[in-house]
Amino acid sequence: MWRLHLLSLGIATSSPAQCRWQTERLNDLTAFPHYDNGTRPYMYEGQAVNVSVQLYIAAIQEVDQKGQQLALEGYFRWRWIDPRLAHTDNCGPLTLQLPAESVWMPDIYIDNSVSEWYGAGSLWLSPEGEAYRSVRFSHRLRCPMEFHLLPFDRQRCFVMIASYSSSIADINTGEFADGAAILPEGYGGTTEWKLEKLESEVTTEWFGAGEYRQGFRYVWVYLTLERRPNALIVFVFFTCLAFALVSWVGLFINPTAAPARVAIGVIPVLIMLNLESSVTSQLPPLNYMTWLTSFLFTIKLFSMTVVFEYGLVSWLMMIEGQRVRKFEAMKQMAIALKRDTEELQGHTAEEMVEWDEDDDEEVNLQVAQETEESHAPAEKLQAQRSKSTVSLASRRKAVVLSKGPEQIQEVWDMFDKDGSGCFDQHEIQLGFRKLGQYLSMDQVKRMFFRLGVDSATLDGEAFQRMLLDLNLYLPGTPFTLSYWERPPSLQVDIAFRYIYILALAVVTITWLALAGS
Ligand SMILES: *[C@@H]1O[C@H](CO)[C@@H](O)[C@H](O)[C@H]1NC(C)=O
Ligand SMILES: *[C@@H]1O[C@H](CO)[C@@H](O)[C@H](O)[C@H]1NC(C)=O
């Protein structure tokens, strides 16, 4: 039962025959009469056994951000001295390879391992009794990650190596002379993560109290991983920025082209949602925003405001359309009133004088007319007819001058904001604005000039003259309009173009500055 399969690895300096004898002797562990694989070395000497460990990290298999795990593969190495297995007889230095199960081994394990796999391994024994164990391993390790700075984040993962059951009184875990972890020459990490630093330290943690207080030795290996941010920067950050600019370009599309405006407003938002979910799908559920996701979120909101802005612009355009319709109605009313006035102008001068005498007499005239009518002498019929015309014309004039019908009253009030009864240039400009007619100040001044008004205000009479002859006095399309003279929908559109691009620049610069700090 104590047969061992032993392999000679060392170089025998003595004759092969001598050494074969040596190997055969070691094939049977009974050759070590005092050896017991159930007890540790130095136990009876009352000393702890020094076990040094080392990870040869062949490769980082995976940095699993979602699971917050790090997968490593390589070789796990332990070294300790078991003086009971020294065999420096007469065969010179001879390193033996033993099946590991038959000898005592420290119960070294990795504390933050989530899953592990150990492959082929060997145990070599030097003539001095130094045991060297090397096992191929693959470990998935717990690695709490922090993504605030994504994609400029840096993760510090660790490997925590210790003896499972033995305190420092029995097993003293330490690191190899060349460190607790080594890498193949030139190994830099994965395609996504750069292995920036590999450090190690040995600590002693104390557990329990009083006489049960025991210290445990831990060997820590720290892997500092730095993300290679290019993929996220180019594919997510700049794509997002480019689509934010596409949204901006949408503000230059004619607002009457509703399908185009809506499409160019909504599509970038959808693309950003897509980008955002592609980033978050790689991350564990987080209760905070990372650099990249907060940027995506902010830019997404920006792009959304373009849709809201278009809603506002179309609402303003609808109102402007209503105003233009009102203007058309007013123009038609003015034409009708003008026809009436022109009829009046065809009458005799005395009639005109009579009208001018007192408009309020209209009713009296009517009363008089009716009274006269009741007597109805034939010779007075002509005069009566004339008076009846006077009455009609007078009524028409009253209509014009006293802002008679409601519409005129409405127009009057629309222009005369301060209720002064006269209209300054500003009031005229503003009044026409409310009717969907956008005039420049120059045009208003020219209109005053055409009306023969020298002062800066129109009186009621000139105002009515203008209203009745809009075609004559109202200037055509202005050559240039200042920002404040433009239609409100255009004002919103123009203002938003500047606000949007400025805010986008501010956000981008802020985020880049945050990344740099
Ligand atoms: C273990 O190492 C310590 C310090 O390096 C040393 O003092 C001690 O003698 C070693 N123990 C054994 C059993 O070799
Ligand atoms: C000691 O060695 C024997 C034989 O190789 C093996 O069956 C046994 O499990 C070992 N005991 C320990 C504690 O390793």
PDB file of N, CA, C and O in Angstrom, residues 62-69 145-147 150-151 153 155 192-193 227-233 235-236 274-286 290 292-293 296:
ATOM      1  N   GLU A  62     -10.963  36.109 -17.983  1.00  0.00           N
ATOM      2  CA  GLU A  62     -12.128  36.953 -18.183  1.00  0.00           C
ATOM      3  C   GLU A  62     -12.241  37.956 -17.041  1.00  0.00           C
ATOM      4  O   GLU A  62     -11.930  37.625 -15.893  1.00  0.00           O
ATOM      5  N   VAL A  63     -12.673  39.152 -17.384  1.00  0.00           N
ATOM      6  CA  VAL A  63     -13.069  40.091 -16.342  1.00  0.00           C
ATOM      7  C   VAL A  63     -14.578  40.208 -16.489  1.00  0.00           C
ATOM      8  O   VAL A  63     -15.073  40.824 -17.428  1.00  0.00           O
ATOM      9  N   ASP A  64     -15.278  39.538 -15.610  1.00  0.00           N
ATOM     10  CA  ASP A  64     -16.736  39.483 -15.717  1.00  0.00           C
ATOM     11  C   ASP A  64     -17.312  40.634 -14.904  1.00  0.00           C
ATOM     12  O   ASP A  64     -17.455  40.552 -13.695  1.00  0.00           O
ATOM     13  N   GLN A  65     -17.643  41.733 -15.615  1.00  0.00           N
ATOM     14  CA  GLN A  65     -18.127  42.915 -14.898  1.00  0.00           C
ATOM     15  C   GLN A  65     -19.497  42.675 -14.316  1.00  0.00           C
ATOM     16  O   GLN A  65     -19.800  43.113 -13.212  1.00  0.00           O
ATOM     17  N   LYS A  66     -20.337  41.998 -15.081  1.00  0.00           N
ATOM     18  CA  LYS A  66     -21.706  41.793 -14.630  1.00  0.00           C
ATOM     19  C   LYS A  66     -21.736  40.956 -13.355  1.00  0.00           C
ATOM     20  O   LYS A  66     -22.458  41.272 -12.419  1.00  0.00           O
ATOM     21  N   GLY A  67     -20.920  39.894 -13.345  1.00  0.00           N
ATOM     22  CA  GLY A  67     -20.878  39.039 -12.168  1.00  0.00           C
ATOM     23  C   GLY A  67     -19.868  39.513 -11.136  1.00  0.00           C
ATOM     24  O   GLY A  67     -19.748  38.917 -10.075  1.00  0.00           O
ATOM     25  N   GLN A  68     -19.127  40.563 -11.466  1.00  0.00           N
ATOM     26  CA  GLN A  68     -18.048  41.090 -10.620  1.00  0.00           C
ATOM     27  C   GLN A  68     -17.102  39.960 -10.224  1.00  0.00           C
ATOM     28  O   GLN A  68     -16.879  39.695  -9.049  1.00  0.00           O
ATOM     29  N   GLN A  69     -16.596  39.299 -11.242  1.00  0.00           N
ATOM     30  CA  GLN A  69     -15.669  38.195 -11.011  1.00  0.00           C
ATOM     31  C   GLN A  69     -14.491  38.314 -11.954  1.00  0.00           C
ATOM     32  O   GLN A  69     -14.592  38.893 -13.026  1.00  0.00           O
ATOM     33  N   MET A 145     -16.367  45.477  -7.789  1.00  0.00           N
ATOM     34  CA  MET A 145     -15.937  46.479  -8.778  1.00  0.00           C
ATOM     35  C   MET A 145     -16.689  47.777  -8.588  1.00  0.00           C
ATOM     36  O   MET A 145     -17.774  47.809  -8.016  1.00  0.00           O
ATOM     37  N   GLU A 146     -16.096  48.807  -9.070  1.00  0.00           N
ATOM     38  CA  GLU A 146     -16.616  50.153  -8.880  1.00  0.00           C
ATOM     39  C   GLU A 146     -16.586  50.834 -10.240  1.00  0.00           C
ATOM     40  O   GLU A 146     -15.538  50.908 -10.862  1.00  0.00           O
ATOM     41  N   PHE A 147     -17.752  51.301 -10.699  1.00  0.00           N
ATOM     42  CA  PHE A 147     -17.826  51.764 -12.089  1.00  0.00           C
ATOM     43  C   PHE A 147     -18.073  53.265 -12.233  1.00  0.00           C
ATOM     44  O   PHE A 147     -18.432  53.705 -13.314  1.00  0.00           O
ATOM     45  N   LEU A 150     -16.515  54.736 -15.273  1.00  0.00           N
ATOM     46  CA  LEU A 150     -16.609  54.026 -16.544  1.00  0.00           C
ATOM     47  C   LEU A 150     -16.637  55.012 -17.708  1.00  0.00           C
ATOM     48  O   LEU A 150     -17.416  55.958 -17.646  1.00  0.00           O
ATOM     49  N   PRO A 151     -15.879  54.890 -18.761  1.00  0.00           N
ATOM     50  CA  PRO A 151     -14.956  53.819 -19.115  1.00  0.00           C
ATOM     51  C   PRO A 151     -13.501  54.080 -18.698  1.00  0.00           C
ATOM     52  O   PRO A 151     -12.613  53.459 -19.265  1.00  0.00           O
ATOM     53  N   ASP A 153     -12.449  53.570 -15.733  1.00  0.00           N
ATOM     54  CA  ASP A 153     -12.365  52.954 -14.416  1.00  0.00           C
ATOM     55  C   ASP A 153     -11.179  52.011 -14.316  1.00  0.00           C
ATOM     56  O   ASP A 153     -10.580  51.594 -15.305  1.00  0.00           O
ATOM     57  N   GLN A 155     -10.021  48.691 -11.824  1.00  0.00           N
ATOM     58  CA  GLN A 155     -10.516  47.748 -10.826  1.00  0.00           C
ATOM     59  C   GLN A 155      -9.333  47.099 -10.125  1.00  0.00           C
ATOM     60  O   GLN A 155      -8.340  46.769 -10.763  1.00  0.00           O
ATOM     61  N   GLU A 192      -9.525  43.950 -23.378  1.00  0.00           N
ATOM     62  CA  GLU A 192     -10.291  45.058 -22.812  1.00  0.00           C
ATOM     63  C   GLU A 192      -9.622  45.662 -21.589  1.00  0.00           C
ATOM     64  O   GLU A 192      -9.834  46.842 -21.299  1.00  0.00           O
ATOM     65  N   TRP A 193      -8.865  44.852 -20.866  1.00  0.00           N
ATOM     66  CA  TRP A 193      -8.279  45.334 -19.624  1.00  0.00           C
ATOM     67  C   TRP A 193      -6.775  45.224 -19.653  1.00  0.00           C
ATOM     68  O   TRP A 193      -6.233  44.194 -20.040  1.00  0.00           O
ATOM     69  N   ARG A 227      -9.141  49.717 -17.525  1.00  0.00           N
ATOM     70  CA  ARG A 227      -9.907  49.460 -18.747  1.00  0.00           C
ATOM     71  C   ARG A 227      -9.262  50.174 -19.935  1.00  0.00           C
ATOM     72  O   ARG A 227      -8.794  51.297 -19.808  1.00  0.00           O
ATOM     73  N   ARG A 228      -9.232  49.481 -21.048  1.00  0.00           N
ATOM     74  CA  ARG A 228      -8.813  50.159 -22.281  1.00  0.00           C
ATOM     75  C   ARG A 228     -10.094  50.800 -22.816  1.00  0.00           C
ATOM     76  O   ARG A 228     -10.987  50.104 -23.272  1.00  0.00           O
ATOM     77  N   PRO A 229     -10.204  52.145 -22.698  1.00  0.00           N
ATOM     78  CA  PRO A 229     -11.514  52.780 -22.903  1.00  0.00           C
ATOM     79  C   PRO A 229     -11.876  53.028 -24.360  1.00  0.00           C
ATOM     80  O   PRO A 229     -12.969  53.465 -24.644  1.00  0.00           O
ATOM     81  N   ASN A 230     -10.956  52.737 -25.278  1.00  0.00           N
ATOM     82  CA  ASN A 230     -11.178  53.189 -26.656  1.00  0.00           C
ATOM     83  C   ASN A 230     -12.501  52.738 -27.244  1.00  0.00           C
ATOM     84  O   ASN A 230     -13.210  53.514 -27.859  1.00  0.00           O
ATOM     85  N   ALA A 231     -12.847  51.479 -27.020  1.00  0.00           N
ATOM     86  CA  ALA A 231     -14.064  50.965 -27.650  1.00  0.00           C
ATOM     87  C   ALA A 231     -15.277  51.758 -27.156  1.00  0.00           C
ATOM     88  O   ALA A 231     -16.095  52.218 -27.958  1.00  0.00           O
ATOM     89  N   LEU A 232     -15.362  51.955 -25.849  1.00  0.00           N
ATOM     90  CA  LEU A 232     -16.528  52.661 -25.320  1.00  0.00           C
ATOM     91  C   LEU A 232     -16.505  54.127 -25.720  1.00  0.00           C
ATOM     92  O   LEU A 232     -17.545  54.724 -25.977  1.00  0.00           O
ATOM     93  N   ILE A 233     -15.298  54.715 -25.756  1.00  0.00           N
ATOM     94  CA  ILE A 233     -15.213  56.125 -26.114  1.00  0.00           C
ATOM     95  C   ILE A 233     -15.625  56.324 -27.564  1.00  0.00           C
ATOM     96  O   ILE A 233     -16.441  57.183 -27.888  1.00  0.00           O
ATOM     97  N   PHE A 235     -17.134  54.075 -29.744  1.00  0.00           N
ATOM     98  CA  PHE A 235     -18.401  53.522 -30.211  1.00  0.00           C
ATOM     99  C   PHE A 235     -19.595  54.056 -29.441  1.00  0.00           C
ATOM    100  O   PHE A 235     -20.691  54.087 -29.959  1.00  0.00           O
ATOM    101  N   VAL A 236     -19.389  54.455 -28.217  1.00  0.00           N
ATOM    102  CA  VAL A 236     -20.545  54.921 -27.453  1.00  0.00           C
ATOM    103  C   VAL A 236     -20.526  56.444 -27.290  1.00  0.00           C
ATOM    104  O   VAL A 236     -21.449  57.128 -27.702  1.00  0.00           O
ATOM    105  N   ASN A 274     -30.629  52.692 -27.257  1.00  0.00           N
ATOM    106  CA  ASN A 274     -29.966  51.457 -27.654  1.00  0.00           C
ATOM    107  C   ASN A 274     -28.531  51.408 -27.133  1.00  0.00           C
ATOM    108  O   ASN A 274     -28.087  50.401 -26.577  1.00  0.00           O
ATOM    109  N   LEU A 275     -27.823  52.522 -27.307  1.00  0.00           N
ATOM    110  CA  LEU A 275     -26.439  52.611 -26.823  1.00  0.00           C
ATOM    111  C   LEU A 275     -26.407  52.419 -25.315  1.00  0.00           C
ATOM    112  O   LEU A 275     -25.575  51.685 -24.773  1.00  0.00           O
ATOM    113  N   GLU A 276     -27.358  53.080 -24.656  1.00  0.00           N
ATOM    114  CA  GLU A 276     -27.406  53.029 -23.203  1.00  0.00           C
ATOM    115  C   GLU A 276     -27.624  51.593 -22.732  1.00  0.00           C
ATOM    116  O   GLU A 276     -26.956  51.113 -21.819  1.00  0.00           O
ATOM    117  N   SER A 277     -28.549  50.907 -23.416  1.00  0.00           N
ATOM    118  CA  SER A 277     -28.824  49.551 -22.935  1.00  0.00           C
ATOM    119  C   SER A 277     -27.664  48.634 -23.284  1.00  0.00           C
ATOM    120  O   SER A 277     -27.394  47.674 -22.564  1.00  0.00           O
ATOM    121  N   SER A 278     -26.937  48.930 -24.351  1.00  0.00           N
ATOM    122  CA  SER A 278     -25.783  48.075 -24.660  1.00  0.00           C
ATOM    123  C   SER A 278     -24.692  48.272 -23.611  1.00  0.00           C
ATOM    124  O   SER A 278     -23.966  47.342 -23.286  1.00  0.00           O
ATOM    125  N   VAL A 279     -24.583  49.470 -23.060  1.00  0.00           N
ATOM    126  CA  VAL A 279     -23.583  49.699 -22.007  1.00  0.00           C
ATOM    127  C   VAL A 279     -24.046  49.073 -20.699  1.00  0.00           C
ATOM    128  O   VAL A 279     -23.303  48.344 -20.048  1.00  0.00           O
ATOM    129  N   THR A 280     -25.299  49.322 -20.320  1.00  0.00           N
ATOM    130  CA  THR A 280     -25.753  48.811 -19.033  1.00  0.00           C
ATOM    131  C   THR A 280     -25.855  47.288 -19.035  1.00  0.00           C
ATOM    132  O   THR A 280     -25.749  46.668 -17.986  1.00  0.00           O
ATOM    133  N   SER A 281     -26.026  46.696 -20.218  1.00  0.00           N
ATOM    134  CA  SER A 281     -26.123  45.236 -20.244  1.00  0.00           C
ATOM    135  C   SER A 281     -24.799  44.590 -19.846  1.00  0.00           C
ATOM    136  O   SER A 281     -24.757  43.437 -19.451  1.00  0.00           O
ATOM    137  N   GLN A 282     -23.698  45.325 -19.971  1.00  0.00           N
ATOM    138  CA  GLN A 282     -22.400  44.772 -19.587  1.00  0.00           C
ATOM    139  C   GLN A 282     -22.118  44.976 -18.103  1.00  0.00           C
ATOM    140  O   GLN A 282     -21.157  44.449 -17.571  1.00  0.00           O
ATOM    141  N   LEU A 283     -22.957  45.775 -17.456  1.00  0.00           N
ATOM    142  CA  LEU A 283     -22.693  46.121 -16.063  1.00  0.00           C
ATOM    143  C   LEU A 283     -23.672  45.406 -15.132  1.00  0.00           C
ATOM    144  O   LEU A 283     -24.769  45.054 -15.545  1.00  0.00           O
ATOM    145  N   PRO A 284     -23.275  45.227 -13.889  1.00  0.00           N
ATOM    146  CA  PRO A 284     -24.249  44.698 -12.929  1.00  0.00           C
ATOM    147  C   PRO A 284     -25.280  45.782 -12.637  1.00  0.00           C
ATOM    148  O   PRO A 284     -25.050  46.943 -12.974  1.00  0.00           O
ATOM    149  N   PRO A 285     -26.409  45.441 -12.029  1.00  0.00           N
ATOM    150  CA  PRO A 285     -27.368  46.496 -11.679  1.00  0.00           C
ATOM    151  C   PRO A 285     -26.701  47.478 -10.709  1.00  0.00           C
ATOM    152  O   PRO A 285     -26.140  47.061  -9.704  1.00  0.00           O
ATOM    153  N   LEU A 286     -26.729  48.743 -11.062  1.00  0.00           N
ATOM    154  CA  LEU A 286     -26.053  49.747 -10.225  1.00  0.00           C
ATOM    155  C   LEU A 286     -27.082  50.720  -9.687  1.00  0.00           C
ATOM    156  O   LEU A 286     -28.077  50.997 -10.351  1.00  0.00           O
ATOM    157  N   THR A 290     -22.747  55.961 -13.911  1.00  0.00           N
ATOM    158  CA  THR A 290     -21.315  56.015 -14.221  1.00  0.00           C
ATOM    159  C   THR A 290     -21.072  57.234 -15.106  1.00  0.00           C
ATOM    160  O   THR A 290     -22.017  57.873 -15.571  1.00  0.00           O
ATOM    161  N   LEU A 292     -20.058  57.331 -18.100  1.00  0.00           N
ATOM    162  CA  LEU A 292     -20.595  57.132 -19.445  1.00  0.00           C
ATOM    163  C   LEU A 292     -22.119  57.104 -19.442  1.00  0.00           C
ATOM    164  O   LEU A 292     -22.759  57.754 -20.272  1.00  0.00           O
ATOM    165  N   THR A 293     -22.719  56.374 -18.488  1.00  0.00           N
ATOM    166  CA  THR A 293     -24.181  56.279 -18.522  1.00  0.00           C
ATOM    167  C   THR A 293     -24.819  57.631 -18.177  1.00  0.00           C
ATOM    168  O   THR A 293     -25.858  57.961 -18.722  1.00  0.00           O
ATOM    169  N   LEU A 296     -24.690  59.558 -21.373  1.00  0.00           N
ATOM    170  CA  LEU A 296     -25.711  59.067 -22.301  1.00  0.00           C
ATOM    171  C   LEU A 296     -27.092  59.547 -21.881  1.00  0.00           C
ATOM    172  O   LEU A 296     -27.887  59.982 -22.715  1.00  0.00           O
TER     173      LEU A 296
END
